[in-house]
Coordinates of C-alpha atoms and ligand atoms in Angstrom, one line a residue:
M88 CA 52.6 -50.7 131.3
C89 CA 54.2 -52.8 134.2
G90 CA 57.1 -52.1 136.3
I91 CA 59.9 -54.7 136.5
V92 CA 62.9 -55.7 138.7
G93 CA 65.3 -58.7 139.0
Y94 CA 68.2 -59.1 141.3
A95 CA 70.8 -61.8 141.4
G96 CA 73.3 -60.9 144.5
P97 CA 75.6 -62.7 146.7
Q98 CA 74.6 -66.5 147.5
T99 CA 74.6 -65.8 151.3
P100 CA 70.7 -65.1 151.9
S101 CA 70.3 -61.7 153.2
T102 CA 67.9 -58.6 153.3
T103 CA 69.8 -57.2 150.1
S104 CA 67.7 -58.7 147.5
L105 CA 64.3 -57.7 149.2
D106 CA 65.7 -54.0 150.0
V107 CA 66.9 -53.5 146.0
L108 CA 63.5 -54.6 144.8
L109 CA 61.6 -52.3 146.5
E110 CA 63.9 -49.4 145.8
G111 CA 63.6 -50.5 142.3
L112 CA 60.1 -50.8 142.6
A113 CA 59.7 -47.3 144.2
R114 CA 61.9 -45.8 141.3
L115 CA 59.4 -47.4 138.7
E116 CA 56.0 -45.8 140.7
Y117 CA 56.3 -42.9 138.1
R118 CA 55.0 -45.4 135.4
G119 CA 51.7 -45.7 137.3
Y120 CA 50.4 -49.0 138.5
D121 CA 47.5 -50.6 140.9
S122 CA 49.1 -53.3 142.6
A123 CA 52.7 -54.6 143.3
G124 CA 54.6 -57.7 144.8
V125 CA 57.9 -59.1 145.1
A126 CA 59.6 -63.2 144.9
L127 CA 62.4 -64.3 146.5
V128 CA 64.5 -67.3 146.6
T129 CA 65.5 -68.3 150.5
P130 CA 66.8 -71.2 151.9
R131 CA 63.2 -71.9 153.1
G132 CA 62.2 -71.8 149.1
L133 CA 60.5 -69.6 147.2
A134 CA 58.7 -66.6 149.3
S135 CA 56.3 -64.0 148.0
A136 CA 54.0 -61.2 148.8
K137 CA 51.7 -59.3 146.3
R138 CA 49.0 -56.5 147.4
A139 CA 46.4 -54.3 145.2
G140 CA 47.2 -50.5 145.2
K141 CA 50.1 -48.8 146.2
L142 CA 53.9 -50.0 147.6
E143 CA 53.1 -48.8 150.5
R144 CA 50.5 -51.8 151.1
L145 CA 53.2 -54.3 150.3
R146 CA 55.4 -52.9 152.7
E147 CA 52.7 -53.0 155.2
A148 CA 52.2 -56.7 154.2
L149 CA 56.0 -57.5 154.7
A150 CA 56.1 -55.9 158.0
E151 CA 53.3 -57.8 159.2
N152 CA 54.7 -61.0 157.7
P153 CA 58.9 -60.9 156.8
L154 CA 59.8 -62.8 154.2
P155 CA 62.8 -65.1 155.1
E156 CA 66.2 -63.5 153.5
G157 CA 67.1 -64.5 149.8
T158 CA 69.2 -64.5 147.6
V159 CA 67.7 -63.3 144.0
G160 CA 64.7 -62.4 143.6
I161 CA 61.9 -60.6 141.2
G162 CA 59.7 -57.5 142.0
H163 CA 56.6 -55.9 139.8
T164 CA 54.1 -53.1 139.8
R165 CA 51.3 -53.7 137.7
W166 CA 49.0 -51.5 135.5
A167 CA 46.5 -53.9 134.7
T168 CA 45.5 -55.4 131.4
H169 CA 43.5 -58.6 132.3
G170 CA 42.0 -58.8 135.3
R171 CA 41.1 -56.1 137.9
P172 CA 43.1 -54.6 140.2
T173 CA 43.3 -57.4 142.8
D174 CA 45.6 -59.1 145.3
E175 CA 45.3 -62.6 143.5
N176 CA 45.6 -60.4 140.2
A177 CA 48.7 -58.8 141.4
H178 CA 52.4 -60.4 140.1
P179 CA 54.1 -62.5 141.1
H180 CA 52.1 -65.4 139.7
L181 CA 53.6 -69.3 140.8
S182 CA 53.4 -72.2 139.1
A183 CA 50.9 -75.0 140.0
D184 CA 53.7 -76.6 142.4
G185 CA 55.0 -73.4 143.7
Q186 CA 58.2 -74.0 142.9
V187 CA 58.2 -70.8 140.1
A188 CA 57.2 -67.1 140.3
V189 CA 56.7 -65.2 137.3
I190 CA 56.4 -61.4 136.4
H191 CA 55.0 -60.1 133.3
N192 CA 54.9 -56.8 131.3
G193 CA 53.0 -56.9 128.3
I194 CA 50.3 -59.0 127.0
I195 CA 49.8 -62.8 126.1
E196 CA 47.7 -62.6 122.8
N197 CA 47.0 -66.0 122.8
F198 CA 46.3 -66.7 126.8
H199 CA 42.9 -67.6 126.3
A200 CA 43.8 -70.8 124.0
L201 CA 46.5 -71.8 126.7
R202 CA 44.4 -71.4 129.4
E203 CA 41.9 -73.6 128.1
E204 CA 44.4 -75.9 127.6
L205 CA 45.6 -75.9 131.3
L206 CA 42.2 -75.8 132.7
G207 CA 41.2 -79.0 130.4
E208 CA 44.4 -80.6 131.7
G209 CA 43.3 -80.1 135.5
V210 CA 45.2 -76.6 136.4
T211 CA 43.2 -74.7 139.0
F212 CA 43.6 -71.0 138.1
L213 CA 43.9 -68.5 141.1
S214 CA 43.6 -64.9 138.6
E215 CA 42.3 -63.7 135.8
T216 CA 45.5 -63.0 134.5
D217 CA 47.4 -63.7 131.1
T218 CA 50.7 -64.3 133.2
E219 CA 49.8 -67.1 135.3
V220 CA 48.9 -69.3 132.4
A221 CA 53.3 -68.3 131.6
A222 CA 53.6 -69.5 135.5
H223 CA 52.3 -72.8 135.0
L224 CA 53.6 -73.9 131.7
L225 CA 57.2 -72.8 133.0
G226 CA 56.4 -75.1 136.3
R227 CA 55.2 -77.4 133.7
A228 CA 58.4 -77.0 131.5
L229 CA 61.1 -77.2 134.5
A230 CA 59.6 -80.1 136.2
K231 CA 60.5 -81.6 132.6
V232 CA 63.8 -80.1 131.4
G233 CA 65.3 -79.7 135.1
D234 CA 66.8 -76.3 134.2
L235 CA 64.9 -72.8 134.4
T236 CA 66.7 -71.2 131.1
E237 CA 65.6 -74.0 128.9
A238 CA 62.3 -74.4 130.4
M239 CA 61.8 -70.6 129.7
R240 CA 62.9 -71.3 126.0
A241 CA 60.1 -74.0 125.7
V242 CA 57.6 -71.7 127.2
V243 CA 58.1 -68.3 124.6
A244 CA 58.2 -71.1 122.0
R245 CA 54.2 -70.9 122.7
L246 CA 53.4 -67.5 123.5
K247 CA 52.1 -64.7 120.9
G248 CA 52.0 -60.8 121.2
A249 CA 54.1 -58.6 123.5
F250 CA 56.0 -59.8 126.3
T251 CA 58.6 -59.4 129.0
L252 CA 59.0 -62.3 131.7
L253 CA 61.3 -62.8 134.7
A254 CA 61.3 -65.7 136.4
V255 CA 62.7 -67.5 139.2
E256 CA 62.6 -71.0 141.1
A257 CA 63.2 -72.6 144.5
G258 CA 66.0 -75.2 143.0
S259 CA 67.9 -72.0 141.9
P260 CA 69.0 -69.6 144.6
D261 CA 71.5 -68.3 142.1
R262 CA 69.6 -67.1 138.9
V263 CA 66.7 -64.9 137.4
V264 CA 65.6 -65.4 134.2
G265 CA 64.5 -63.0 131.7
A266 CA 62.8 -63.2 128.2
R267 CA 61.7 -60.2 125.8
R268 CA 59.5 -59.8 122.7
N269 CA 58.0 -56.4 121.6
S270 CA 58.4 -55.2 125.4
P271 CA 61.8 -53.7 126.6
L272 CA 63.7 -55.5 129.5
V273 CA 67.5 -54.0 130.3
V274 CA 70.6 -55.9 132.4
G275 CA 72.2 -54.0 134.8
L276 CA 75.8 -54.6 135.6
G277 CA 77.0 -54.2 139.1
D278 CA 79.6 -55.2 141.5
G279 CA 79.2 -59.3 142.6
E280 CA 75.4 -58.1 141.8
N281 CA 73.3 -57.8 138.8
F282 CA 70.1 -56.9 137.8
L283 CA 67.1 -56.6 135.6
G284 CA 64.5 -54.1 134.8
S285 CA 62.0 -52.9 132.3
D286 CA 63.9 -49.5 132.4
V287 CA 67.2 -48.2 133.6
A288 CA 65.0 -46.2 136.4
A289 CA 65.0 -49.8 138.0
F290 CA 68.6 -50.1 139.2
I291 CA 70.2 -46.9 138.2
S292 CA 70.8 -45.8 141.8
R293 CA 73.1 -49.2 141.8
T294 CA 74.7 -48.9 138.3
N295 CA 75.3 -46.8 135.6
R296 CA 76.4 -50.1 133.6
A297 CA 73.7 -51.4 131.1
L298 CA 73.1 -54.2 128.6
E299 CA 70.0 -53.4 126.0
L300 CA 68.3 -57.0 125.0
G301 CA 67.0 -57.4 121.6
Q302 CA 64.3 -59.0 120.1
D303 CA 63.3 -62.4 121.3
Q304 CA 66.0 -63.2 123.3
I305 CA 66.3 -64.9 126.9
V306 CA 69.1 -63.5 129.9
T307 CA 70.2 -65.5 132.9
I308 CA 71.6 -63.6 135.6
T309 CA 73.6 -64.4 138.6
A310 CA 75.6 -62.2 140.9
D311 CA 78.7 -62.5 138.5
S312 CA 77.6 -63.6 135.2
V313 CA 75.2 -62.8 132.2
E314 CA 74.3 -64.6 129.6
V315 CA 72.0 -64.1 126.7
T316 CA 70.9 -66.4 123.7
G317 CA 68.3 -66.0 121.0
F318 CA 64.7 -67.8 121.8
D319 CA 66.7 -70.4 119.4
G320 CA 69.5 -70.8 121.5
E321 CA 72.2 -69.4 119.9
P322 CA 74.8 -67.1 122.1
V323 CA 74.3 -63.2 121.7
V324 CA 77.0 -61.0 122.8
P325 CA 74.6 -57.7 123.9
H326 CA 76.0 -54.2 123.5
E327 CA 77.2 -52.9 127.0
Y328 CA 76.3 -49.0 127.3
T329 CA 76.8 -46.6 130.3
V330 CA 73.5 -44.9 131.4
D331 CA 74.4 -40.9 131.3
W332 CA 71.3 -40.1 133.1
D333 CA 70.5 -39.2 136.5
A334 CA 67.9 -41.0 138.7
S335 CA 65.3 -38.2 137.8
A336 CA 65.8 -38.5 134.1
A337 CA 65.9 -42.3 134.0
V338 CA 62.1 -42.3 135.1
K339 CA 61.3 -40.1 131.7
G340 CA 63.4 -43.0 129.5
G341 CA 66.1 -39.8 129.0
Y342 CA 63.3 -37.7 127.6
P343 CA 63.1 -34.3 129.3
T344 CA 59.7 -34.4 130.0
F345 CA 56.8 -37.0 130.4
M346 CA 55.0 -35.5 127.8
Q347 CA 58.0 -35.7 125.6
K348 CA 58.2 -39.7 126.5
E349 CA 54.6 -40.4 125.8
I350 CA 54.4 -38.9 122.2
H351 CA 57.1 -41.2 121.7
E352 CA 55.4 -43.9 123.1
Q353 CA 52.6 -43.8 120.8
P354 CA 53.4 -46.1 118.3
K355 CA 53.8 -49.1 121.2
A356 CA 50.0 -47.3 122.4
V357 CA 48.5 -48.0 118.7
S358 CA 50.1 -51.3 118.4
D359 CA 49.3 -52.6 122.4
T360 CA 45.9 -51.6 121.9
L361 CA 45.6 -53.7 118.7
L362 CA 47.2 -56.7 120.5
G363 CA 44.9 -59.9 121.2
R364 CA 42.0 -58.7 119.0
L365 CA 41.7 -61.2 117.2
D366 CA 40.3 -64.9 117.6
D367 CA 42.0 -68.1 116.2
Q368 CA 40.0 -67.7 112.9
G369 CA 41.1 -64.0 112.4
R370 CA 37.6 -62.8 113.4
L371 CA 37.7 -59.6 115.5
E372 CA 37.0 -60.4 119.2
L373 CA 36.5 -57.9 121.8
D374 CA 36.4 -59.9 124.9
E375 CA 36.1 -57.3 127.2
L376 CA 32.7 -56.2 125.5
R377 CA 30.1 -57.9 128.0
L378 CA 27.2 -56.4 126.1
D379 CA 24.8 -59.2 124.6
T380 CA 25.4 -58.8 120.9
A381 CA 21.6 -59.3 120.3
V382 CA 21.5 -55.8 121.8
L383 CA 24.4 -54.7 119.7
R384 CA 22.7 -55.7 116.5
R385 CA 19.6 -53.4 117.5
I386 CA 21.5 -50.0 118.5
K387 CA 20.2 -47.5 116.1
K388 CA 22.1 -44.6 117.7
I389 CA 25.4 -44.1 118.9
I390 CA 26.3 -41.2 121.6
V391 CA 29.7 -40.6 122.2
V392 CA 30.2 -38.3 125.8
A393 CA 33.6 -37.3 126.5
C394 CA 35.6 -34.4 127.5
G395 CA 38.4 -32.5 126.1
T396 CA 40.9 -34.8 124.2
A397 CA 38.8 -37.5 124.7
A398 CA 35.8 -36.1 122.9
Y399 CA 37.9 -35.0 119.9
A400 CA 39.0 -38.7 119.5
G401 CA 35.5 -39.7 119.7
H402 CA 34.9 -36.8 116.9
V403 CA 37.5 -38.1 114.6
A404 CA 35.9 -42.2 115.5
K405 CA 32.3 -40.8 114.4
Y406 CA 33.6 -40.4 111.0
A407 CA 34.7 -44.1 110.7
I408 CA 31.8 -45.7 112.6
E409 CA 29.1 -44.1 110.6
H410 CA 30.7 -44.9 107.7
W411 CA 31.4 -48.8 108.4
C412 CA 28.4 -49.3 110.6
R413 CA 25.9 -47.1 108.8
I414 CA 24.7 -45.8 112.3
P415 CA 24.2 -42.1 113.3
V416 CA 27.2 -41.2 116.0
E417 CA 26.3 -37.8 117.9
V418 CA 29.4 -36.4 119.7
E419 CA 28.6 -34.7 122.9
L420 CA 30.7 -33.1 125.4
A421 CA 29.4 -34.8 128.5
H422 CA 28.8 -31.7 130.8
E423 CA 26.5 -30.5 127.9
F424 CA 24.5 -34.0 127.4
R425 CA 23.6 -34.6 131.1
Y426 CA 21.7 -31.6 131.3
R427 CA 20.2 -31.3 127.9
D428 CA 17.2 -33.7 127.5
P429 CA 19.0 -36.0 124.9
V430 CA 16.7 -38.6 123.4
V431 CA 18.1 -41.8 124.7
N432 CA 16.6 -45.0 125.0
E433 CA 17.4 -49.0 124.7
Q434 CA 18.4 -48.6 121.2
T435 CA 20.8 -46.3 121.8
L436 CA 24.5 -46.7 122.9
V437 CA 26.1 -44.2 124.8
V438 CA 30.3 -44.8 124.4
A439 CA 32.3 -43.2 127.4
V440 CA 35.9 -42.3 126.2
S441 CA 38.5 -41.5 129.1
Q442 CA 42.1 -42.1 129.9
S443 CA 41.5 -41.8 133.6
G444 CA 38.0 -42.9 133.8
E445 CA 37.3 -40.7 136.6
T446 CA 36.3 -37.6 134.9
M447 CA 33.1 -37.2 136.9
D448 CA 31.5 -34.9 133.8
T449 CA 31.7 -37.8 131.8
L450 CA 31.0 -40.4 134.7
Q451 CA 27.5 -38.3 135.8
A452 CA 26.8 -38.2 131.8
I453 CA 26.9 -42.3 131.8
R454 CA 24.6 -42.2 134.9
H455 CA 22.1 -40.1 133.0
A456 CA 22.4 -42.5 130.3
K457 CA 21.6 -45.6 132.3
D458 CA 18.7 -44.1 133.8
Q459 CA 17.2 -43.5 130.4
G460 CA 17.7 -46.8 129.8
S461 CA 20.7 -46.9 127.3
K462 CA 23.3 -49.5 127.3
V463 CA 26.6 -47.7 128.1
L464 CA 30.2 -49.2 126.8
A465 CA 33.4 -47.2 128.2
I466 CA 36.6 -46.9 126.0
V467 CA 39.0 -46.3 128.8
N468 CA 42.4 -46.6 129.8
T469 CA 42.5 -47.3 133.7
H470 CA 41.6 -50.7 134.8
G471 CA 39.3 -50.7 137.7
S472 CA 38.4 -46.8 137.3
T473 CA 35.1 -45.5 138.0
I474 CA 33.6 -45.2 134.9
A475 CA 35.0 -48.7 134.0
R476 CA 33.3 -50.4 136.8
E477 CA 29.5 -48.5 136.0
A478 CA 29.5 -49.3 132.4
D479 CA 28.0 -52.2 130.9
A480 CA 30.7 -53.2 129.1
V481 CA 34.8 -51.9 128.9
L482 CA 37.0 -51.8 125.6
Y483 CA 40.3 -50.8 127.4
T484 CA 42.9 -48.9 125.5
H485 CA 46.4 -50.2 126.2
A486 CA 48.5 -47.3 125.9
G487 CA 50.3 -47.6 129.4
P488 CA 49.7 -44.9 132.3
E489 CA 49.7 -41.3 130.7
V490 CA 51.3 -39.0 133.3
A491 CA 51.5 -35.6 131.7
V492 CA 48.4 -33.8 131.9
A493 CA 48.2 -33.0 128.5
S494 CA 46.8 -36.4 126.8
T495 CA 48.9 -37.6 123.4
K496 CA 49.0 -41.4 123.5
A497 CA 45.8 -41.9 125.0
F498 CA 44.4 -40.1 122.5
L499 CA 46.1 -42.5 119.8
A500 CA 44.7 -45.3 121.7
Q501 CA 41.4 -44.1 122.2
I502 CA 40.6 -43.8 118.3
T503 CA 42.2 -47.0 117.9
A504 CA 40.1 -48.4 120.3
A505 CA 36.6 -46.6 119.1
Y506 CA 37.9 -48.0 115.5
L507 CA 38.1 -51.7 116.8
L508 CA 34.6 -51.1 118.6
G509 CA 33.2 -49.6 114.9
L510 CA 34.6 -52.8 113.2
Y511 CA 33.3 -55.3 115.2
L512 CA 29.9 -53.8 114.9
A513 CA 30.2 -53.7 111.2
Q514 CA 31.5 -57.0 111.5
L515 CA 28.7 -58.5 113.9
R516 CA 25.6 -56.5 111.9
G517 CA 26.8 -57.7 108.6
N518 CA 27.9 -54.0 107.3
K519 CA 31.2 -55.5 106.3
Y520 CA 32.4 -58.9 105.4
T521 CA 35.3 -60.7 107.4
D522 CA 37.9 -59.8 104.7
E523 CA 36.6 -56.3 104.6
V524 CA 37.2 -56.0 108.7
A525 CA 40.7 -57.8 108.0
G526 CA 41.6 -54.9 105.3
Y527 CA 41.0 -51.8 107.9
L528 CA 42.7 -53.8 110.3
E529 CA 45.7 -54.2 108.4
E530 CA 45.9 -50.5 108.0
L531 CA 45.7 -49.8 111.5
A532 CA 48.5 -52.1 112.1
Q533 CA 50.7 -50.1 109.7
L534 CA 50.0 -47.1 111.6
P535 CA 52.5 -47.7 114.5
T536 CA 55.3 -47.7 111.9
K537 CA 53.8 -44.7 110.1
I538 CA 53.9 -42.8 113.6
Q539 CA 57.4 -43.6 114.1
Q540 CA 58.2 -42.1 110.5
V541 CA 56.0 -39.1 111.7
L542 CA 58.2 -39.0 115.1
D543 CA 61.4 -39.4 113.4
R544 CA 61.0 -36.1 111.5
A545 CA 60.2 -34.6 115.1
G546 CA 63.5 -32.1 114.7
E547 CA 61.7 -30.3 111.6
V548 CA 58.7 -29.5 114.2
R549 CA 60.6 -28.5 117.2
E550 CA 62.9 -25.9 115.3
V551 CA 59.5 -24.2 113.8
A552 CA 58.6 -24.2 117.3
R553 CA 61.1 -22.5 119.1
S554 CA 61.3 -19.7 116.3
M555 CA 57.3 -18.7 117.0
S556 CA 57.6 -18.3 121.0
D557 CA 56.3 -14.8 121.0
A558 CA 52.9 -16.2 118.6
R559 CA 49.8 -14.6 120.2
A560 CA 47.0 -16.6 118.3
V561 CA 47.2 -19.3 116.0
L562 CA 44.5 -20.8 114.1
F563 CA 44.1 -24.1 112.9
L564 CA 41.8 -25.6 110.2
G565 CA 40.9 -29.1 108.9
R566 CA 38.3 -30.9 107.2
H567 CA 36.4 -34.4 107.5
V568 CA 38.6 -36.2 110.2
G569 CA 41.1 -33.2 109.8
Y570 CA 38.5 -31.1 111.9
P571 CA 38.5 -32.8 115.2
V572 CA 42.4 -32.9 114.6
A573 CA 42.4 -29.3 114.1
L574 CA 40.4 -29.0 117.6
E575 CA 42.9 -31.1 119.2
G576 CA 45.9 -29.3 117.9
A577 CA 44.6 -25.9 119.0
L578 CA 43.7 -27.6 122.7
K579 CA 47.1 -28.6 123.0
L580 CA 48.8 -25.1 122.3
K581 CA 46.4 -23.2 124.5
E582 CA 46.8 -26.0 127.4
L583 CA 50.6 -25.7 127.3
A584 CA 51.8 -22.7 125.8
Y585 CA 48.7 -20.6 127.1
I586 CA 48.3 -19.4 124.0
H587 CA 45.2 -18.6 122.3
A588 CA 44.5 -21.4 119.6
E589 CA 41.6 -22.2 118.1
G590 CA 40.4 -24.9 115.7
F591 CA 38.0 -24.4 112.7
A592 CA 36.4 -26.7 110.3
A593 CA 38.0 -25.2 107.2
G594 CA 35.1 -24.7 105.2
E595 CA 33.5 -22.8 107.8
L596 CA 36.4 -19.8 107.1
K597 CA 33.9 -17.7 104.7
H598 CA 31.3 -17.8 107.5
G599 CA 33.3 -15.5 109.7
P600 CA 36.2 -16.8 111.1
I601 CA 38.6 -15.9 108.1
A602 CA 37.9 -12.1 109.3
L603 CA 40.8 -13.2 112.2
V604 CA 43.6 -13.3 109.8
E605 CA 45.6 -10.7 109.3
E606 CA 49.5 -10.4 108.3
G607 CA 51.8 -13.0 109.8
T608 CA 48.9 -14.9 111.7
P609 CA 50.1 -18.6 112.1
V610 CA 47.5 -20.9 110.4
F611 CA 47.8 -24.6 110.8
V612 CA 46.0 -26.4 107.9
I613 CA 45.4 -30.4 108.0
V614 CA 45.0 -31.2 104.3
P615 CA 43.5 -34.3 103.7
T616 CA 45.1 -37.5 101.4
R617 CA 45.2 -37.1 97.9
R618 CA 42.8 -40.0 98.0
R619 CA 39.6 -38.0 98.4
P620 CA 40.6 -35.3 95.6
E621 CA 36.9 -33.5 96.8
L622 CA 38.4 -33.1 100.3
H623 CA 42.1 -32.6 98.7
A624 CA 40.9 -30.0 96.5
K625 CA 39.0 -27.8 98.9
V626 CA 41.2 -27.9 102.0
V627 CA 44.1 -26.4 99.4
S628 CA 41.6 -23.7 98.3
N629 CA 41.2 -22.8 101.8
I630 CA 45.1 -22.4 102.1
Q631 CA 45.1 -20.0 99.3
E632 CA 42.5 -18.6 101.0
V633 CA 44.2 -17.4 104.1
R634 CA 47.6 -17.0 102.8
A635 CA 46.0 -14.2 100.4
R636 CA 45.2 -12.5 103.4
G637 CA 48.7 -12.6 104.8
A638 CA 48.4 -15.7 107.1
R639 CA 51.5 -17.7 107.9
T640 CA 50.6 -21.0 106.5
L641 CA 52.0 -24.3 108.2
V642 CA 50.8 -27.1 106.5
I643 CA 50.4 -30.8 107.3
A644 CA 50.3 -33.0 104.2
E645 CA 51.1 -36.4 102.8
E646 CA 54.4 -37.0 101.2
G647 CA 54.5 -36.2 97.6
D648 CA 51.6 -33.9 97.9
E649 CA 53.0 -30.9 96.0
A650 CA 49.6 -29.2 95.3
V651 CA 50.1 -27.3 98.6
T652 CA 53.8 -26.5 98.0
A653 CA 53.2 -23.5 96.3
F654 CA 50.8 -22.0 99.4
A655 CA 52.6 -23.2 102.1
D656 CA 55.4 -21.4 104.4
V657 CA 55.9 -24.6 106.4
V658 CA 55.2 -28.1 105.2
F659 CA 55.5 -31.1 107.9
R660 CA 55.3 -34.3 106.0
I661 CA 53.4 -37.5 106.9
P662 CA 53.3 -40.9 105.4
E663 CA 51.0 -41.6 102.8
T664 CA 47.6 -43.2 104.2
P665 CA 44.1 -43.8 104.1
T666 CA 41.4 -40.6 104.9
L667 CA 40.3 -42.5 107.9
M668 CA 43.7 -43.4 109.5
A669 CA 45.3 -39.9 108.9
P670 CA 44.3 -38.4 112.5
L671 CA 46.8 -40.7 114.1
L672 CA 49.6 -39.2 111.9
T673 CA 48.3 -35.8 111.2
V674 CA 47.9 -34.9 115.0
V675 CA 51.7 -35.8 115.8
P676 CA 53.5 -32.7 114.9
L677 CA 50.7 -30.8 116.3
Q678 CA 51.6 -32.4 120.0
I679 CA 55.2 -32.0 119.3
F680 CA 55.0 -28.3 118.1
A681 CA 52.5 -27.5 121.5
C682 CA 55.2 -29.2 123.6
E683 CA 58.4 -27.9 122.2
L684 CA 56.7 -24.3 122.2
A685 CA 55.8 -24.3 125.8
A686 CA 59.0 -25.8 126.7
A687 CA 60.7 -22.8 124.8
K688 CA 58.6 -20.5 126.8
G689 CA 60.0 -22.4 129.8
L690 CA 56.7 -23.3 131.0
D691 CA 56.0 -26.7 133.1
V692 CA 55.0 -28.8 130.4
D693 CA 54.1 -31.9 132.4
Q694 CA 52.0 -30.0 134.9
P695 CA 50.4 -26.9 133.1
R696 CA 48.7 -24.3 135.4
N697 CA 45.5 -24.6 136.6
L698 CA 45.1 -27.9 135.1
A699 CA 44.5 -31.5 136.8
K700 CA 45.3 -34.8 134.8
S701 CA 41.9 -36.0 136.0
V702 CA 39.1 -33.6 136.5
T703 CA 37.1 -35.5 139.5
V704 CA 35.0 -32.6 140.0
E705 CA 31.8 -31.4 137.7
Ligands
AGP925 C1 44.1 -33.5 127.3 O1 44.9 -32.6 127.2 C2 43.1 -32.7 128.8 N1 44.1 -32.7 129.8 C3 41.5 -32.4 129.1 O2 41.2 -32.5 127.8 C4 41.5 -34.4 129.0 O3 41.2 -35.1 127.9 C5 39.9 -34.2 129.4 O4 40.0 -33.7 130.9 C6 39.1 -35.9 129.5 O5 39.8 -36.8 130.7 P1 39.9 -37.9 130.2 O6 40.8 -38.9 129.3 O7 40.6 -38.8 131.7 O8 38.3 -38.4 130.6

């Protein structure tokens, strides 16, 4: 998720505009980014500077070549989605005539078609980004209509996807224009100055008065005015509110911890990962997948290599990909893979899953795989990371930066991306017809709403977690795709609350682990959907088995599933959903439980002891 700042100040040019932009970007650094830039409207026209890397590099560039004093401006920290983290791909982007500067957060789904249209009309692109398309369209629209707000209106009518856009133009030293669809934008109301931001952290140090903008709205700010209309031009009176967070809380979006913020960002992480994956015939298109389709058709085996939560995401995807593609999928811990003598050749596709893209165990595993002649595809959340660079192809998740050490939204985005890969392969190899793929994509598209429904019940989970702060050991049971969810739930509790926890395949109970169950042992059970009665019935039996031995059963089951009620001490409900989609819902109560229990124990939820966000050593 990129950081966005806009400033409209007094009409006397000064250094204030640049200072406000840089201060706002510094407060947005928590969002994670890989490049930064600013643009100002000055008496000498537009002036801009941008650099890959951290804000410090931008400051150095500005020190070497100071910009003229301005009146209004925009600033951006970029979290790359389309195009590597380079100076050229950093924002702002300028129109061909250099009169308009644009910054953007989100994904313009139809940018390929728009880019082709502009190229066909002789436009030269300087970057690989989707954003530059908007800059050129805005420049052309402004030349036609002569007003930046109306030019923005004309342009957003052509864009699909999720976007927040801010623009300034050389001929309007008094205003900044913004537009938003499926991506946040807030207005800060100052005294003789006004602000725009991707979140209130951008301006919280200068004002706590804010306006929340709604879907499909355009805002025009000057130093002493704010005008809001719908994309249709109808005036809108936005709701004003006072931000009661301090600057520290603001960077967490008002949540006490980054982990809670990121748990609640999961609907967007999934929807953003799904965005822009269909071509204009509705066929699945993974444009970052630069592997020859003939290679993919010859694949006889897939091996997923990853660590920790990323490995469990791969384990969930195994069930779907084998079912859809009829290719055997092995899931291997990266640090084990590289030291055994795996059977790998040119008909093996090794899929590396990694949020950071820097995990040394996983990096060494893909190097080993390539030495053995395998093709490597990486599912990575961080553009330009080492694993992404060394893989033969990359399928990016779009979870945005994950700050908390314990992975949550990246887990759901990894499953989503792995499912997209599986459906792409099934479509390519003819295992699934386009309409069947479309059906699964529709099921995936329903998940963000269903995840939100689970999040809306977070209070029930938090209450139970607080009552269990003295728990000593917790078991997690699951079957089929619920088994890797059990493993992930146990990992969350271990790494956050420092409690011994273990995940088991439910069918394994009677082969030993049931000996652990005694009076009061907390046992979480992930119950399969009733659409798979053979799985559902067995897990209900497993609940009875542990309950009969005194376990305290905490069950995650679908709404309306009354078969579990008699044997459950606690039931956390999820919306009904197909089996393969269930992990993206059933894991959420387990994330919330672990997070709340750790907080109840007074532990550092975002930075647990002994752990690093990215394990860059073997
Ligand atoms: C997840 O909660 C853990 N922090 C850890 O297991 C993590 O998933 C693992 O280290 C892999 O990291 P990566 O996804 O960045 O490769």
